[in-house]
Amino acid sequence: MKTVDINNIKIIIVDNYEQMSKKAAAMIEAQVLLKRNSVLGLATGSTPEGMYQELVKKYQENEVNFQDVTTFNLDEYYPIASDNPQSYAYYMYEHFFKHVNVREHYQNIPNGSNTNVEETCQAYDRAIEASGNIDLQILGIGTNGHIGFNEPDVKFEAGTHLVELDEETIEANARFFEHIEDVPKQALSMGIRNIMHSKKIILMASGQNKAKAIHAMLRGPVTPELPASILQLHQDVTLIIDEAAAGEL
Ligand code: F6R
């Protein structure tokens, strides 16, 4: 393991995906031990799958208890029903919620089936604020530098909103669907404002295909063209990345 700081961001470089997952799970465990009623911001996709597995193991071994934890997921496809196996609600249930004791009413995911998008987004922002804002936000990163589904050209001041997914994102996510045409074209996502209001942020990345985005977010200018670059302006961000994702630093 190596540690380095670049542009106000703490970076932990580990050998591989497994180590990345273990480090992130250890930080969530510590967060929940230090503050039992933590508000966690959660991500989906391939990157955090190993982290969820580690957390489930810790829960089963009685190392961590999620009884008083509240969770807010970053995003959800739109439109989609929560029982659709492609939905992020389903992902969260399968990878995490069905194995641990986060109470159902404390699990929050943008509602991809309410046709009143405005209402969904406003309710989500209000719920995050009412919780006292997120204590620890987990992020992945898109190959185009997106965080949540905040795609290039994002408005930094936005709260939860409806997003038109980038071609690059649709192509990247096609691996989860039978046909690329099946990938939803829109999503609901927490905005950069919600993410920046989190007290702590952990961003994970693994693999060479993330190296360009990691380099740009750390070394490049802060720009809406590369949404993750805004994290240079947050006071408490830790990156946990493997050697391959750190390859261009
Ligand atoms: C998903 C999310 C996205 C992903 C990103 C990377 O909730 O917030 O920003 O983190 O698209 O996806 P993976 O991990 O599948 O490479």
PDB file of C-alpha atoms in Angstrom, residues 51-177:
ATOM      1  CA  MET A  51     -16.888  -3.836  -0.718  1.00  0.00           C
ATOM      2  CA  TYR A  52     -20.480  -4.960  -0.096  1.00  0.00           C
ATOM      3  CA  GLN A  53     -19.312  -8.580   0.125  1.00  0.00           C
ATOM      4  CA  GLU A  54     -16.748  -7.591   2.753  1.00  0.00           C
ATOM      5  CA  LEU A  55     -19.335  -5.630   4.725  1.00  0.00           C
ATOM      6  CA  VAL A  56     -21.752  -8.561   4.655  1.00  0.00           C
ATOM      7  CA  LYS A  57     -18.965 -10.777   5.993  1.00  0.00           C
ATOM      8  CA  LYS A  58     -18.200  -8.285   8.767  1.00  0.00           C
ATOM      9  CA  TYR A  59     -21.894  -8.132   9.650  1.00  0.00           C
ATOM     10  CA  GLN A  60     -22.175 -11.935   9.771  1.00  0.00           C
ATOM     11  CA  GLU A  61     -19.104 -12.066  12.007  1.00  0.00           C
ATOM     12  CA  ASN A  62     -20.731  -9.494  14.292  1.00  0.00           C
ATOM     13  CA  GLU A  63     -18.027  -6.889  13.603  1.00  0.00           C
ATOM     14  CA  VAL A  64     -20.460  -4.174  12.499  1.00  0.00           C
ATOM     15  CA  ASN A  65     -24.105  -3.372  13.116  1.00  0.00           C
ATOM     16  CA  PHE A  66     -26.232  -1.300  10.727  1.00  0.00           C
ATOM     17  CA  GLN A  67     -29.271  -1.097  13.033  1.00  0.00           C
ATOM     18  CA  ASP A  68     -29.203   2.713  13.309  1.00  0.00           C
ATOM     19  CA  VAL A  69     -27.695   3.526   9.911  1.00  0.00           C
ATOM     20  CA  THR A  70     -29.502   5.510   7.201  1.00  0.00           C
ATOM     21  CA  THR A  71     -28.508   5.073   3.546  1.00  0.00           C
ATOM     22  CA  PHE A  72     -28.990   7.199   0.438  1.00  0.00           C
ATOM     23  CA  ASN A  73     -28.094   5.744  -2.927  1.00  0.00           C
ATOM     24  CA  LEU A  74     -26.613   8.023  -5.530  1.00  0.00           C
ATOM     25  CA  ASP A  75     -28.783   7.108  -8.459  1.00  0.00           C
ATOM     26  CA  GLU A  76     -31.386   4.974 -10.187  1.00  0.00           C
ATOM     27  CA  TYR A  77     -32.355   4.448 -13.799  1.00  0.00           C
ATOM     28  CA  TYR A  78     -35.515   6.159 -15.052  1.00  0.00           C
ATOM     29  CA  PRO A  79     -38.085   4.929 -15.708  1.00  0.00           C
ATOM     30  CA  ILE A  80     -37.694   1.601 -13.964  1.00  0.00           C
ATOM     31  CA  ALA A  81     -39.625  -0.442 -11.380  1.00  0.00           C
ATOM     32  CA  SER A  82     -37.753  -1.269  -8.184  1.00  0.00           C
ATOM     33  CA  ASP A  83     -38.383  -5.014  -8.702  1.00  0.00           C
ATOM     34  CA  ASN A  84     -36.792  -4.937 -12.174  1.00  0.00           C
ATOM     35  CA  PRO A  85     -33.529  -6.943 -11.878  1.00  0.00           C
ATOM     36  CA  GLN A  86     -31.716  -4.151 -13.771  1.00  0.00           C
ATOM     37  CA  SER A  87     -32.740  -1.507 -11.245  1.00  0.00           C
ATOM     38  CA  TYR A  88     -30.302  -0.211  -8.685  1.00  0.00           C
ATOM     39  CA  ALA A  89     -32.926  -0.875  -6.002  1.00  0.00           C
ATOM     40  CA  TYR A  90     -32.698  -4.568  -6.936  1.00  0.00           C
ATOM     41  CA  TYR A  91     -28.877  -4.423  -7.012  1.00  0.00           C
ATOM     42  CA  MET A  92     -28.803  -2.958  -3.506  1.00  0.00           C
ATOM     43  CA  TYR A  93     -31.200  -5.593  -2.190  1.00  0.00           C
ATOM     44  CA  GLU A  94     -29.212  -8.452  -3.730  1.00  0.00           C
ATOM     45  CA  HIS A  95     -25.711  -7.219  -2.847  1.00  0.00           C
ATOM     46  CA  PHE A  96     -26.319  -5.649   0.533  1.00  0.00           C
ATOM     47  CA  PHE A  97     -29.715  -5.017   2.074  1.00  0.00           C
ATOM     48  CA  LYS A  98     -31.009  -8.595   2.101  1.00  0.00           C
ATOM     49  CA  HIS A  99     -27.877  -9.720   3.985  1.00  0.00           C
ATOM     50  CA  VAL A 100     -27.593  -7.005   6.656  1.00  0.00           C
ATOM     51  CA  ASN A 101     -29.789  -5.142   9.160  1.00  0.00           C
ATOM     52  CA  VAL A 102     -30.221  -1.680   7.648  1.00  0.00           C
ATOM     53  CA  ARG A 103     -33.873  -0.996   8.464  1.00  0.00           C
ATOM     54  CA  GLU A 104     -36.099  -0.817   5.394  1.00  0.00           C
ATOM     55  CA  HIS A 105     -37.420   2.664   6.181  1.00  0.00           C
ATOM     56  CA  TYR A 106     -33.848   3.903   6.501  1.00  0.00           C
ATOM     57  CA  GLN A 107     -32.905   2.742   2.980  1.00  0.00           C
ATOM     58  CA  ASN A 108     -33.318   5.521   0.412  1.00  0.00           C
ATOM     59  CA  ILE A 109     -32.994   5.154  -3.368  1.00  0.00           C
ATOM     60  CA  PRO A 110     -34.417   7.643  -5.911  1.00  0.00           C
ATOM     61  CA  ASN A 111     -37.812   6.330  -6.996  1.00  0.00           C
ATOM     62  CA  GLY A 112     -37.446   5.359 -10.651  1.00  0.00           C
ATOM     63  CA  SER A 113     -41.139   4.573 -11.056  1.00  0.00           C
ATOM     64  CA  ASN A 114     -42.758   7.862 -10.017  1.00  0.00           C
ATOM     65  CA  THR A 115     -43.642   9.748 -13.224  1.00  0.00           C
ATOM     66  CA  ASN A 116     -43.611  12.987 -11.222  1.00  0.00           C
ATOM     67  CA  VAL A 117     -39.837  13.414 -11.464  1.00  0.00           C
ATOM     68  CA  GLU A 118     -39.859  16.858  -9.886  1.00  0.00           C
ATOM     69  CA  GLU A 119     -41.580  15.463  -6.803  1.00  0.00           C
ATOM     70  CA  THR A 120     -39.119  12.543  -6.544  1.00  0.00           C
ATOM     71  CA  CYS A 121     -36.098  14.817  -6.798  1.00  0.00           C
ATOM     72  CA  GLN A 122     -37.341  17.412  -4.328  1.00  0.00           C
ATOM     73  CA  ALA A 123     -38.365  14.737  -1.827  1.00  0.00           C
ATOM     74  CA  TYR A 124     -34.920  13.140  -2.128  1.00  0.00           C
ATOM     75  CA  ASP A 125     -33.106  16.430  -1.501  1.00  0.00           C
ATOM     76  CA  ARG A 126     -35.360  17.162   1.482  1.00  0.00           C
ATOM     77  CA  ALA A 127     -34.766  13.695   2.954  1.00  0.00           C
ATOM     78  CA  ILE A 128     -30.984  14.059   2.648  1.00  0.00           C
ATOM     79  CA  GLU A 129     -31.099  17.468   4.324  1.00  0.00           C
ATOM     80  CA  ALA A 130     -33.451  16.232   7.055  1.00  0.00           C
ATOM     81  CA  SER A 131     -30.997  13.438   7.855  1.00  0.00           C
ATOM     82  CA  GLY A 132     -28.355  16.100   8.594  1.00  0.00           C
ATOM     83  CA  ASN A 133     -26.542  15.368   5.293  1.00  0.00           C
ATOM     84  CA  ILE A 134     -24.394  12.393   4.428  1.00  0.00           C
ATOM     85  CA  ASP A 135     -21.579  11.495   6.836  1.00  0.00           C
ATOM     86  CA  LEU A 136     -19.687   9.258   4.419  1.00  0.00           C
ATOM     87  CA  GLN A 137     -20.331   9.136   0.681  1.00  0.00           C
ATOM     88  CA  ILE A 138     -18.999   6.218  -1.387  1.00  0.00           C
ATOM     89  CA  LEU A 139     -18.347   6.975  -5.052  1.00  0.00           C
ATOM     90  CA  GLY A 140     -17.194   5.116  -8.138  1.00  0.00           C
ATOM     91  CA  ILE A 141     -16.120   6.991 -11.253  1.00  0.00           C
ATOM     92  CA  GLY A 142     -17.173   6.650 -14.894  1.00  0.00           C
ATOM     93  CA  THR A 143     -14.585   6.405 -17.683  1.00  0.00           C
ATOM     94  CA  ASN A 144     -15.820   9.889 -18.658  1.00  0.00           C
ATOM     95  CA  GLY A 145     -15.240  11.231 -15.145  1.00  0.00           C
ATOM     96  CA  HIS A 146     -18.867  11.092 -14.004  1.00  0.00           C
ATOM     97  CA  ILE A 147     -19.765  10.654 -10.323  1.00  0.00           C
ATOM     98  CA  GLY A 148     -23.232   9.382  -9.543  1.00  0.00           C
ATOM     99  CA  PHE A 149     -24.776   9.974 -12.953  1.00  0.00           C
ATOM    100  CA  ASN A 150     -23.499  13.534 -13.152  1.00  0.00           C
ATOM    101  CA  GLU A 151     -22.276  13.446 -16.730  1.00  0.00           C
ATOM    102  CA  PRO A 152     -19.829  15.895 -18.396  1.00  0.00           C
ATOM    103  CA  ASP A 153     -21.263  19.431 -18.679  1.00  0.00           C
ATOM    104  CA  VAL A 154     -22.922  18.985 -15.322  1.00  0.00           C
ATOM    105  CA  LYS A 155     -24.244  21.952 -13.355  1.00  0.00           C
ATOM    106  CA  PHE A 156     -22.183  21.945 -10.168  1.00  0.00           C
ATOM    107  CA  GLU A 157     -25.005  23.582  -8.167  1.00  0.00           C
ATOM    108  CA  ALA A 158     -27.645  20.942  -9.017  1.00  0.00           C
ATOM    109  CA  GLY A 159     -29.396  18.779  -6.435  1.00  0.00           C
ATOM    110  CA  THR A 160     -31.125  15.507  -7.340  1.00  0.00           C
ATOM    111  CA  HIS A 161     -32.232  15.673 -10.972  1.00  0.00           C
ATOM    112  CA  LEU A 162     -33.104  13.767 -14.139  1.00  0.00           C
ATOM    113  CA  VAL A 163     -30.079  13.039 -16.319  1.00  0.00           C
ATOM    114  CA  GLU A 164     -29.716  12.112 -19.990  1.00  0.00           C
ATOM    115  CA  LEU A 165     -27.085   9.380 -19.927  1.00  0.00           C
ATOM    116  CA  ASP A 166     -23.980   9.834 -22.074  1.00  0.00           C
ATOM    117  CA  GLU A 167     -23.343   7.475 -25.018  1.00  0.00           C
ATOM    118  CA  GLU A 168     -20.150   6.403 -23.196  1.00  0.00           C
ATOM    119  CA  THR A 169     -22.113   5.542 -20.041  1.00  0.00           C
ATOM    120  CA  ILE A 170     -24.744   3.618 -22.012  1.00  0.00           C
ATOM    121  CA  GLU A 171     -21.972   1.624 -23.735  1.00  0.00           C
ATOM    122  CA  ALA A 172     -20.167   0.981 -20.426  1.00  0.00           C
ATOM    123  CA  ASN A 173     -23.389  -0.227 -18.754  1.00  0.00           C
ATOM    124  CA  ALA A 174     -24.495  -2.364 -21.722  1.00  0.00           C
ATOM    125  CA  ARG A 175     -22.595  -5.285 -20.143  1.00  0.00           C
ATOM    126  CA  PHE A 176     -25.398  -5.638 -17.593  1.00  0.00           C
ATOM    127  CA  PHE A 177     -28.112  -5.899 -20.287  1.00  0.00           C
TER     128      PHE A 177
END
